[in-house]
PDB file of C-alpha atoms and ligand atoms in Angstrom:
ATOM      1  CA  MET A   1       0.000   0.000   0.000  1.00 51.00           C
ATOM      2  CA  SER A   2       1.325   3.395  -0.933  1.00 66.00           C
ATOM      3  CA  ASP A   3       1.004   6.181   1.588  1.00 83.00           C
ATOM      4  CA  GLN A   4       0.568   8.690  -1.205  1.00 94.00           C
ATOM      5  CA  PRO A   5      -2.881  10.275  -1.281  1.00 97.00           C
ATOM      6  CA  ASP A   6      -5.154   9.311  -4.187  1.00 97.00           C
ATOM      7  CA  ILE A   7      -5.529  12.861  -5.397  1.00 98.00           C
ATOM      8  CA  HIS A   8      -2.643  14.674  -7.011  1.00 98.00           C
ATOM      9  CA  LEU A   9      -3.547  18.223  -7.992  1.00 98.00           C
ATOM     10  CA  TYR A  10      -1.511  20.407 -10.313  1.00 97.00           C
ATOM     11  CA  THR A  11      -2.543  23.980  -9.791  1.00 96.00           C
ATOM     12  CA  ALA A  12      -1.597  27.611  -9.258  1.00 92.00           C
ATOM     13  CA  SER A  13      -3.108  30.574  -7.428  1.00 89.00           C
ATOM     14  CA  THR A  14      -5.795  31.638  -9.847  1.00 90.00           C
ATOM     15  CA  MET A  15      -9.570  31.575  -9.778  1.00 92.00           C
ATOM     16  CA  ASN A  16      -9.737  28.276 -11.662  1.00 96.00           C
ATOM     17  CA  GLY A  17      -6.815  26.922  -9.717  1.00 95.00           C
ATOM     18  CA  TRP A  18      -8.479  27.413  -6.348  1.00 95.00           C
ATOM     19  CA  LYS A  19     -11.696  25.588  -7.210  1.00 97.00           C
ATOM     20  CA  PRO A  20     -10.433  22.033  -6.563  1.00 98.00           C
ATOM     21  CA  THR A  21      -8.545  23.072  -3.432  1.00 97.00           C
ATOM     22  CA  ILE A  22     -11.804  24.486  -2.060  1.00 97.00           C
ATOM     23  CA  PHE A  23     -13.492  21.116  -2.567  1.00 98.00           C
ATOM     24  CA  LEU A  24     -10.590  19.134  -1.137  1.00 98.00           C
ATOM     25  CA  GLU A  25     -10.285  21.307   1.975  1.00 98.00           C
ATOM     26  CA  GLU A  26     -14.045  21.433   2.554  1.00 98.00           C
ATOM     27  CA  ALA A  27     -14.396  17.660   2.134  1.00 98.00           C
ATOM     28  CA  GLU A  28     -11.217  17.046   4.161  1.00 98.00           C
ATOM     29  CA  VAL A  29      -9.773  14.853   1.425  1.00 98.00           C
ATOM     30  CA  PRO A  30      -5.989  14.333   1.627  1.00 97.00           C
ATOM     31  CA  TYR A  31      -4.185  15.467  -1.522  1.00 97.00           C
ATOM     32  CA  GLU A  32      -0.792  16.230  -2.929  1.00 96.00           C
ATOM     33  CA  LEU A  33      -0.420  19.654  -4.511  1.00 96.00           C
ATOM     34  CA  THR A  34       2.109  20.465  -7.195  1.00 96.00           C
ATOM     35  CA  HIS A  35       2.418  24.180  -7.845  1.00 94.00           C
ATOM     36  CA  ILE A  36       2.669  24.952 -11.556  1.00 94.00           C
ATOM     37  CA  ASP A  37       4.860  28.018 -12.011  1.00 90.00           C
ATOM     38  CA  PHE A  38       3.555  30.285 -14.788  1.00 88.00           C
ATOM     39  CA  SER A  39       6.653  32.449 -14.725  1.00 85.00           C
ATOM     40  CA  LYS A  40       8.582  29.349 -15.874  1.00 89.00           C
ATOM     41  CA  LYS A  41       5.824  28.367 -18.336  1.00 92.00           C
ATOM     42  CA  GLU A  42       5.525  24.966 -16.666  1.00 95.00           C
ATOM     43  CA  GLN A  43       1.912  24.730 -17.876  1.00 95.00           C
ATOM     44  CA  LYS A  44       3.207  24.524 -21.477  1.00 96.00           C
ATOM     45  CA  SER A  45       5.912  21.947 -20.803  1.00 96.00           C
ATOM     46  CA  GLU A  46       5.887  18.610 -22.562  1.00 96.00           C
ATOM     47  CA  TRP A  47       5.274  16.536 -19.435  1.00 97.00           C
ATOM     48  CA  TYR A  48       2.395  18.748 -18.351  1.00 97.00           C
ATOM     49  CA  THR A  49       0.608  18.960 -21.707  1.00 97.00           C
ATOM     50  CA  LYS A  50       0.600  15.151 -21.785  1.00 97.00           C
ATOM     51  CA  LEU A  51      -1.731  15.441 -18.782  1.00 97.00           C
ATOM     52  CA  ASN A  52      -3.603  18.548 -19.892  1.00 98.00           C
ATOM     53  CA  PRO A  53      -3.710  19.059 -23.664  1.00 98.00           C
ATOM     54  CA  ASN A  54      -4.918  22.650 -23.087  1.00 97.00           C
ATOM     55  CA  GLY A  55      -1.717  23.646 -21.292  1.00 97.00           C
ATOM     56  CA  ARG A  56      -3.565  25.368 -18.477  1.00 97.00           C
ATOM     57  CA  ILE A  57      -4.262  24.692 -14.829  1.00 96.00           C
ATOM     58  CA  PRO A  58      -5.794  22.941 -12.934  1.00 98.00           C
ATOM     59  CA  THR A  59      -5.279  19.239 -13.651  1.00 98.00           C
ATOM     60  CA  MET A  60      -5.980  16.331 -11.334  1.00 98.00           C
ATOM     61  CA  VAL A  61      -4.694  12.757 -11.306  1.00 98.00           C
ATOM     62  CA  ASP A  62      -6.535  10.120  -9.267  1.00 98.00           C
ATOM     63  CA  ARG A  63      -3.933   7.536  -8.304  1.00 97.00           C
ATOM     64  CA  GLY A  64      -6.717   5.539  -6.707  1.00 97.00           C
ATOM     65  CA  ASN A  65      -8.416   5.101 -10.088  1.00 98.00           C
ATOM     66  CA  ASP A  66      -5.631   3.891 -12.390  1.00 97.00           C
ATOM     67  CA  HIS A  67      -4.106   7.371 -12.478  1.00 97.00           C
ATOM     68  CA  PHE A  68      -7.182   8.722 -14.204  1.00 98.00           C
ATOM     69  CA  VAL A  69      -6.480  12.264 -15.423  1.00 98.00           C
ATOM     70  CA  VAL A  70      -9.063  15.066 -15.347  1.00 98.00           C
ATOM     71  CA  PHE A  71      -8.598  18.554 -16.766  1.00 98.00           C
ATOM     72  CA  GLU A  72     -11.065  21.496 -16.820  1.00 98.00           C
ATOM     73  CA  SER A  73     -11.880  22.787 -13.365  1.00 98.00           C
ATOM     74  CA  GLY A  74     -15.625  22.126 -13.658  1.00 98.00           C
ATOM     75  CA  ALA A  75     -14.996  18.501 -14.637  1.00 98.00           C
ATOM     76  CA  ILE A  76     -12.543  18.131 -11.734  1.00 98.00           C
ATOM     77  CA  LEU A  77     -15.170  19.424  -9.280  1.00 98.00           C
ATOM     78  CA  TRP A  78     -17.767  17.084 -10.747  1.00 98.00           C
ATOM     79  CA  TYR A  79     -15.406  14.102 -10.538  1.00 98.00           C
ATOM     80  CA  LEU A  80     -14.502  14.863  -6.922  1.00 98.00           C
ATOM     81  CA  ALA A  81     -18.141  15.408  -5.931  1.00 98.00           C
ATOM     82  CA  LYS A  82     -19.072  12.005  -7.383  1.00 98.00           C
ATOM     83  CA  LYS A  83     -16.044  10.181  -5.974  1.00 98.00           C
ATOM     84  CA  TYR A  84     -16.511  11.535  -2.450  1.00 98.00           C
ATOM     85  CA  ASN A  85     -20.299  11.921  -2.580  1.00 98.00           C
ATOM     86  CA  ALA A  86     -20.088  15.476  -1.288  1.00 98.00           C
ATOM     87  CA  PHE A  87     -21.217  18.981  -2.219  1.00 98.00           C
ATOM     88  CA  LEU A  88     -23.517  17.650  -4.941  1.00 98.00           C
ATOM     89  CA  PRO A  89     -27.153  16.913  -4.037  1.00 97.00           C
ATOM     90  CA  ASN A  90     -28.369  13.369  -4.681  1.00 96.00           C
ATOM     91  CA  ASP A  91     -31.828  14.506  -5.758  1.00 96.00           C
ATOM     92  CA  PRO A  92     -31.769  14.468  -9.601  1.00 97.00           C
ATOM     93  CA  LYS A  93     -33.370  17.910  -9.988  1.00 97.00           C
ATOM     94  CA  LEU A  94     -31.066  19.544  -7.461  1.00 97.00           C
ATOM     95  CA  GLU A  95     -28.119  17.745  -9.022  1.00 98.00           C
ATOM     96  CA  ASN A  96     -29.068  19.170 -12.402  1.00 98.00           C
ATOM     97  CA  GLN A  97     -29.500  22.668 -10.936  1.00 98.00           C
ATOM     98  CA  THR A  98     -25.992  22.376  -9.538  1.00 98.00           C
ATOM     99  CA  LEU A  99     -24.776  21.463 -13.014  1.00 98.00           C
ATOM    100  CA  GLN A 100     -26.658  24.459 -14.472  1.00 98.00           C
ATOM    101  CA  TRP A 101     -24.930  26.942 -12.159  1.00 98.00           C
ATOM    102  CA  LEU A 102     -21.603  25.213 -12.636  1.00 98.00           C
ATOM    103  CA  MET A 103     -22.044  25.619 -16.411  1.00 98.00           C
ATOM    104  CA  PHE A 104     -23.093  29.239 -15.886  1.00 98.00           C
ATOM    105  CA  GLN A 105     -19.771  29.855 -14.194  1.00 98.00           C
ATOM    106  CA  MET A 106     -17.695  27.850 -16.667  1.00 98.00           C
ATOM    107  CA  GLY A 107     -19.311  29.327 -19.768  1.00 98.00           C
ATOM    108  CA  GLY A 108     -20.122  32.835 -18.500  1.00 98.00           C
ATOM    109  CA  ILE A 109     -18.592  34.293 -15.363  1.00 97.00           C
ATOM    110  CA  GLY A 110     -15.158  32.733 -15.939  1.00 97.00           C
ATOM    111  CA  PRO A 111     -14.641  33.682 -19.584  1.00 97.00           C
ATOM    112  CA  MET A 112     -16.143  37.180 -19.248  1.00 97.00           C
ATOM    113  CA  MET A 113     -14.299  38.105 -16.075  1.00 96.00           C
ATOM    114  CA  GLY A 114     -11.150  36.445 -17.359  1.00 95.00           C
ATOM    115  CA  GLN A 115     -11.180  38.703 -20.412  1.00 96.00           C
ATOM    116  CA  ALA A 116     -12.116  41.779 -18.323  1.00 95.00           C
ATOM    117  CA  MET A 117      -9.046  41.065 -16.191  1.00 91.00           C
ATOM    118  CA  TYR A 118      -6.832  40.271 -19.148  1.00 91.00           C
ATOM    119  CA  PHE A 119      -7.595  43.459 -21.081  1.00 93.00           C
ATOM    120  CA  GLN A 120      -7.189  45.696 -18.033  1.00 90.00           C
ATOM    121  CA  ARG A 121      -4.507  44.002 -15.990  1.00 84.00           C
ATOM    122  CA  ILE A 122      -2.313  42.404 -18.612  1.00 85.00           C
ATOM    123  CA  ALA A 123      -2.890  43.736 -22.152  1.00 88.00           C
ATOM    124  CA  ALA A 124      -3.225  47.388 -21.065  1.00 85.00           C
ATOM    125  CA  LYS A 125      -0.022  47.111 -19.023  1.00 81.00           C
ATOM    126  CA  GLN A 126       1.750  45.808 -22.111  1.00 82.00           C
ATOM    127  CA  GLY A 127       0.644  48.828 -24.165  1.00 87.00           C
ATOM    128  CA  HIS A 128      -2.512  47.332 -25.707  1.00 90.00           C
ATOM    129  CA  GLN A 129      -5.278  49.569 -24.402  1.00 90.00           C
ATOM    130  CA  ASP A 130      -8.610  48.443 -25.863  1.00 94.00           C
ATOM    131  CA  ASP A 131     -11.481  50.381 -24.314  1.00 94.00           C
ATOM    132  CA  PHE A 132     -14.107  48.681 -26.462  1.00 96.00           C
ATOM    133  CA  ALA A 133     -13.070  45.224 -25.274  1.00 96.00           C
ATOM    134  CA  ILE A 134     -12.786  46.379 -21.649  1.00 96.00           C
ATOM    135  CA  GLU A 135     -16.276  47.885 -21.705  1.00 97.00           C
ATOM    136  CA  ARG A 136     -17.751  44.803 -23.323  1.00 98.00           C
ATOM    137  CA  TYR A 137     -16.281  42.340 -20.819  1.00 97.00           C
ATOM    138  CA  VAL A 138     -16.856  44.494 -17.728  1.00 97.00           C
ATOM    139  CA  ASN A 139     -20.493  45.123 -18.705  1.00 98.00           C
ATOM    140  CA  GLU A 140     -21.141  41.495 -19.528  1.00 98.00           C
ATOM    141  CA  SER A 141     -19.611  40.427 -16.196  1.00 98.00           C
ATOM    142  CA  ARG A 142     -21.831  42.938 -14.382  1.00 98.00           C
ATOM    143  CA  ARG A 143     -24.875  41.572 -16.228  1.00 98.00           C
ATOM    144  CA  LEU A 144     -24.003  38.051 -15.073  1.00 98.00           C
ATOM    145  CA  PHE A 145     -23.583  39.324 -11.500  1.00 98.00           C
ATOM    146  CA  GLU A 146     -27.088  40.762 -11.722  1.00 98.00           C
ATOM    147  CA  VAL A 147     -28.363  37.324 -12.756  1.00 98.00           C
ATOM    148  CA  LEU A 148     -26.617  35.816  -9.725  1.00 98.00           C
ATOM    149  CA  ASN A 149     -27.998  38.522  -7.442  1.00 98.00           C
ATOM    150  CA  THR A 150     -31.581  37.953  -8.559  1.00 98.00           C
ATOM    151  CA  HIS A 151     -31.201  34.196  -8.238  1.00 98.00           C
ATOM    152  CA  LEU A 152     -29.690  34.429  -4.752  1.00 98.00           C
ATOM    153  CA  GLU A 153     -32.562  36.419  -3.250  1.00 97.00           C
ATOM    154  CA  GLY A 154     -33.980  34.339  -0.380  1.00 96.00           C
ATOM    155  CA  LYS A 155     -31.343  31.616  -0.813  1.00 97.00           C
ATOM    156  CA  THR A 156     -28.350  30.665   1.265  1.00 97.00           C
ATOM    157  CA  TYR A 157     -26.349  29.200  -1.603  1.00 98.00           C
ATOM    158  CA  LEU A 158     -26.776  28.877  -5.354  1.00 98.00           C
ATOM    159  CA  VAL A 159     -28.709  25.624  -5.066  1.00 98.00           C
ATOM    160  CA  GLY A 160     -31.015  25.989  -2.100  1.00 79.00           C
ATOM    161  CA  GLU A 161     -29.628  25.667   1.380  1.00 90.00           C
ATOM    162  CA  THR A 162     -26.514  23.625   0.846  1.00 96.00           C
ATOM    163  CA  TYR A 163     -23.037  24.597  -0.251  1.00 98.00           C
ATOM    164  CA  THR A 164     -22.260  22.862  -3.553  1.00 98.00           C
ATOM    165  CA  ILE A 165     -19.578  22.678  -6.200  1.00 98.00           C
ATOM    166  CA  ALA A 166     -21.481  25.440  -8.057  1.00 98.00           C
ATOM    167  CA  ASP A 167     -20.697  27.855  -5.206  1.00 98.00           C
ATOM    168  CA  MET A 168     -17.103  26.609  -5.099  1.00 98.00           C
ATOM    169  CA  ALA A 169     -16.670  27.353  -8.803  1.00 98.00           C
ATOM    170  CA  THR A 170     -18.317  30.775  -8.740  1.00 98.00           C
ATOM    171  CA  TYR A 171     -16.972  32.281  -5.529  1.00 97.00           C
ATOM    172  CA  PRO A 172     -13.265  32.712  -6.441  1.00 95.00           C
ATOM    173  CA  TRP A 173     -14.240  34.509  -9.660  1.00 95.00           C
ATOM    174  CA  ALA A 174     -17.069  36.686  -8.403  1.00 96.00           C
ATOM    175  CA  ARG A 175     -15.244  37.536  -5.170  1.00 93.00           C
ATOM    176  CA  ALA A 176     -12.404  38.955  -7.282  1.00 90.00           C
ATOM    177  CA  HIS A 177     -14.819  41.461  -8.885  1.00 92.00           C
ATOM    178  CA  TYR A 178     -12.563  44.233  -7.678  1.00 87.00           C
ATOM    179  CA  TRP A 179      -9.644  42.984  -9.730  1.00 86.00           C
ATOM    180  CA  ALA A 180     -11.769  43.115 -12.896  1.00 90.00           C
ATOM    181  CA  ASN A 181     -13.319  46.489 -11.974  1.00 92.00           C
ATOM    182  CA  VAL A 182     -16.798  44.969 -12.019  1.00 95.00           C
ATOM    183  CA  SER A 183     -19.018  46.756  -9.532  1.00 94.00           C
ATOM    184  CA  VAL A 184     -21.143  44.852  -7.031  1.00 95.00           C
ATOM    185  CA  GLU A 185     -22.923  47.996  -5.865  1.00 96.00           C
ATOM    186  CA  GLY A 186     -26.675  47.530  -5.568  1.00 98.00           C
ATOM    187  CA  LEU A 187     -26.370  43.710  -5.506  1.00 98.00           C
ATOM    188  CA  PRO A 188     -27.174  42.918  -1.859  1.00 98.00           C
ATOM    189  CA  HIS A 189     -27.947  39.220  -2.314  1.00 98.00           C
ATOM    190  CA  LEU A 190     -24.644  38.629  -4.073  1.00 98.00           C
ATOM    191  CA  GLN A 191     -22.826  40.536  -1.338  1.00 97.00           C
ATOM    192  CA  ALA A 192     -24.593  38.531   1.385  1.00 97.00           C
ATOM    193  CA  TRP A 193     -23.530  35.321  -0.378  1.00 97.00           C
ATOM    194  CA  PHE A 194     -19.921  36.609  -0.468  1.00 96.00           C
ATOM    195  CA  ALA A 195     -20.102  37.278   3.277  1.00 96.00           C
ATOM    196  CA  ARG A 196     -21.431  33.773   3.933  1.00 97.00           C
ATOM    197  CA  ILE A 197     -18.592  32.136   2.022  1.00 97.00           C
ATOM    198  CA  ASP A 198     -16.020  34.588   3.432  1.00 94.00           C
ATOM    199  CA  GLY A 199     -16.987  33.026   6.766  1.00 96.00           C
ATOM    200  CA  ARG A 200     -16.333  29.410   5.688  1.00 97.00           C
ATOM    201  CA  GLU A 201     -13.009  28.599   7.298  1.00 97.00           C
ATOM    202  CA  LYS A 202     -12.117  25.637   5.105  1.00 97.00           C
ATOM    203  CA  THR A 203     -12.829  27.553   1.909  1.00 96.00           C
ATOM    204  CA  GLN A 204     -10.668  30.403   3.155  1.00 93.00           C
ATOM    205  CA  ALA A 205      -7.899  27.933   4.068  1.00 93.00           C
ATOM    206  CA  ALA A 206      -8.093  26.571   0.509  1.00 95.00           C
ATOM    207  CA  LEU A 207      -7.588  30.071  -0.874  1.00 91.00           C
ATOM    208  CA  GLU A 208      -4.179  30.118   0.792  1.00 88.00           C
ATOM    209  CA  LYS A 209      -2.941  27.257  -1.400  1.00 84.00           C
ATOM    210  CA  PRO A 210      -0.575  27.402  -3.104  1.00 76.00           C
ATOM    211  CA  ARG A 211      -0.481  31.189  -2.576  1.00 71.00           C
ATOM    212  CA  PRO A 212      -3.024  33.485  -0.909  1.00 71.00           C
ATOM    213  CA  PHE A 213      -6.035  34.773  -2.811  1.00 72.00           C
ATOM    214  CA  TRP A 214      -6.352  37.954  -0.809  1.00 70.00           C
ATOM    215  CA  ALA A 215      -2.799  39.056  -1.504  1.00 67.00           C
ATOM    216  CA  PHE A 216      -3.460  39.015  -5.252  1.00 66.00           C
ATOM    217  CA  PHE A 217      -7.086  39.795  -5.632  1.00 67.00           C
ATOM    218  CA  GLY A 218      -8.305  41.247  -2.352  1.00 62.00           C
ATOM    219  CA  GLN A 219      -8.757  44.944  -1.880  1.00 58.00           C
ATOM    220  CA  GLY A 220      -5.164  45.579  -1.002  1.00 59.00           C
ATOM    221  CA  ASP A 221      -2.294  47.537  -2.451  1.00 64.00           C
ATOM    222  CA  VAL A 222      -3.073  47.655  -6.185  1.00 63.00           C
ATOM    223  CA  ALA A 223       0.356  48.918  -7.205  1.00 68.00           C
ATOM    224  CA  ALA A 224       2.093  46.113  -5.308  1.00 68.00           C
ATOM    225  CA  GLN A 225      -0.292  43.518  -6.735  1.00 66.00           C
ATOM    226  CA  GLU A 226       0.273  44.743 -10.268  1.00 66.00           C
ATOM    227  CA  LYS A 227       4.030  44.654  -9.829  1.00 69.00           C
ATOM    228  CA  GLU A 228       3.871  41.080  -8.623  1.00 65.00           C
ATOM    229  CA  ASN A 229       1.474  40.076 -11.364  1.00 64.00           C
ATOM    230  CA  ALA A 230       3.656  41.657 -14.060  1.00 65.00           C
ATOM    231  CA  GLU A 231       6.314  39.064 -13.209  1.00 64.00           C
ATOM    232  CA  ARG A 232       3.801  36.279 -12.779  1.00 60.00           C
ATOM    233  CA  PHE A 233       2.054  36.971 -16.064  1.00 60.00           C
ATOM    234  CA  LYS A 234       5.119  37.986 -18.047  1.00 61.00           C
ATOM    235  CA  HIS A 235       4.333  35.329 -20.623  1.00 62.00           C
ATOM    236  CA  ASP A 236       1.042  35.630 -22.439  1.00 62.00           C
ATOM    237  CA  VAL A 237      -0.925  33.894 -19.721  1.00 66.00           C
ATOM    238  CA  LYS A 238      -4.685  33.882 -20.023  1.00 68.00           C
ATOM    239  CA  MET A 239      -7.566  33.058 -17.754  1.00 68.00           C
ATOM    240  CA  ASP A 240     -11.081  31.965 -18.485  1.00 70.00           C
TER     241      ASP A 240
HETATM  242  N1  GSH B 301     -11.636  26.260 -18.676  1.00 70.61           N
HETATM  243  C1  GSH B 301     -10.394  25.994 -17.996  1.00 70.61           C
HETATM  244  C2  GSH B 301      -9.613  27.274 -17.933  1.00 70.61           C
HETATM  245  C3  GSH B 301      -8.281  27.079 -17.280  1.00 70.61           C
HETATM  246  C4  GSH B 301      -7.469  28.378 -17.312  1.00 70.61           C
HETATM  247  O1  GSH B 301      -7.790  29.318 -18.032  1.00 70.61           O
HETATM  248  N2  GSH B 301      -6.408  28.392 -16.520  1.00 70.61           N
HETATM  249  C5  GSH B 301      -5.545  29.556 -16.500  1.00 70.61           C
HETATM  250  C6  GSH B 301      -5.399  30.079 -15.091  1.00 70.61           C
HETATM  251  S1  GSH B 301      -6.960  30.550 -14.400  1.00 70.61           S
HETATM  252  C7  GSH B 301      -4.169  29.150 -16.989  1.00 70.61           C
HETATM  253  O2  GSH B 301      -3.731  28.044 -16.750  1.00 70.61           O
HETATM  254  N3  GSH B 301      -3.473  30.047 -17.689  1.00 70.61           N
HETATM  255  C8  GSH B 301      -2.147  29.775 -18.131  1.00 70.61           C
HETATM  256  C9  GSH B 301      -1.891  30.072 -19.580  1.00 70.61           C
HETATM  257  O3  GSH B 301      -2.759  30.649 -20.267  1.00 70.61           O
HETATM  258  O4  GSH B 301      -0.802  29.738 -20.027  1.00 70.61           O
HETATM  259  C10 GSH B 301     -10.694  25.448 -16.595  1.00 70.61           C
HETATM  260  O5  GSH B 301     -11.689  25.881 -16.021  1.00 70.61           O
HETATM  261  O6  GSH B 301      -9.945  24.585 -16.110  1.00 70.61           O
END
């Protein structure tokens, strides 16, 4: 018997990268974490792209299932929820609603906010100022936040009363609204949901791994964050 944990996660400190660590910490599943260093372009290396043909993080290997490899953060969350029977309701309708909100994040919030961040925080800093693109992605992100806000009225979490993988996928992105300059003013239900998840200790512990969320994307010292990110994103790194 090996004493290695089943789950081996390859990740970095980004919104997509934190999603599986949130699950693993919340479910108290032991895991090994390998930090993929963007500044060394490790995500494009030959060994890594054999695991993840998209050359992005996160990727997960389940040693307990013939080293089954999963890429795409939503698929990793789904796999973990099924394997550990956690954070995914058993009721078929609630399960499907969880999938709906997970898809909403994967196809909407992530790509729109990712581009809003990219055009403001990376492209603009490299001399490519594109106001049309910035406006488009910021406005579309705000529109999606309004959808979330309306949906969350009277609810504790995205799918009823229980914390699910849909919340785990959406929180790291939406909570970083500040970094994408997407306002959450006038969205009280979204803000209340933030506060609820801000108070979940295990989720917050997950956001420390491999490097802290709040240092990069919290409302801290913007100049210092941008300086650090300039090094981190010196290659043409994208997020969606
Ligand atoms: N749809 C993918 C997106 C993954 C993604 O965009 N990852 C970014 C970080 S958030 C990345 O690895 N960027 C590195 C690069 O573009 O080289 C997922 O959800 O897993």
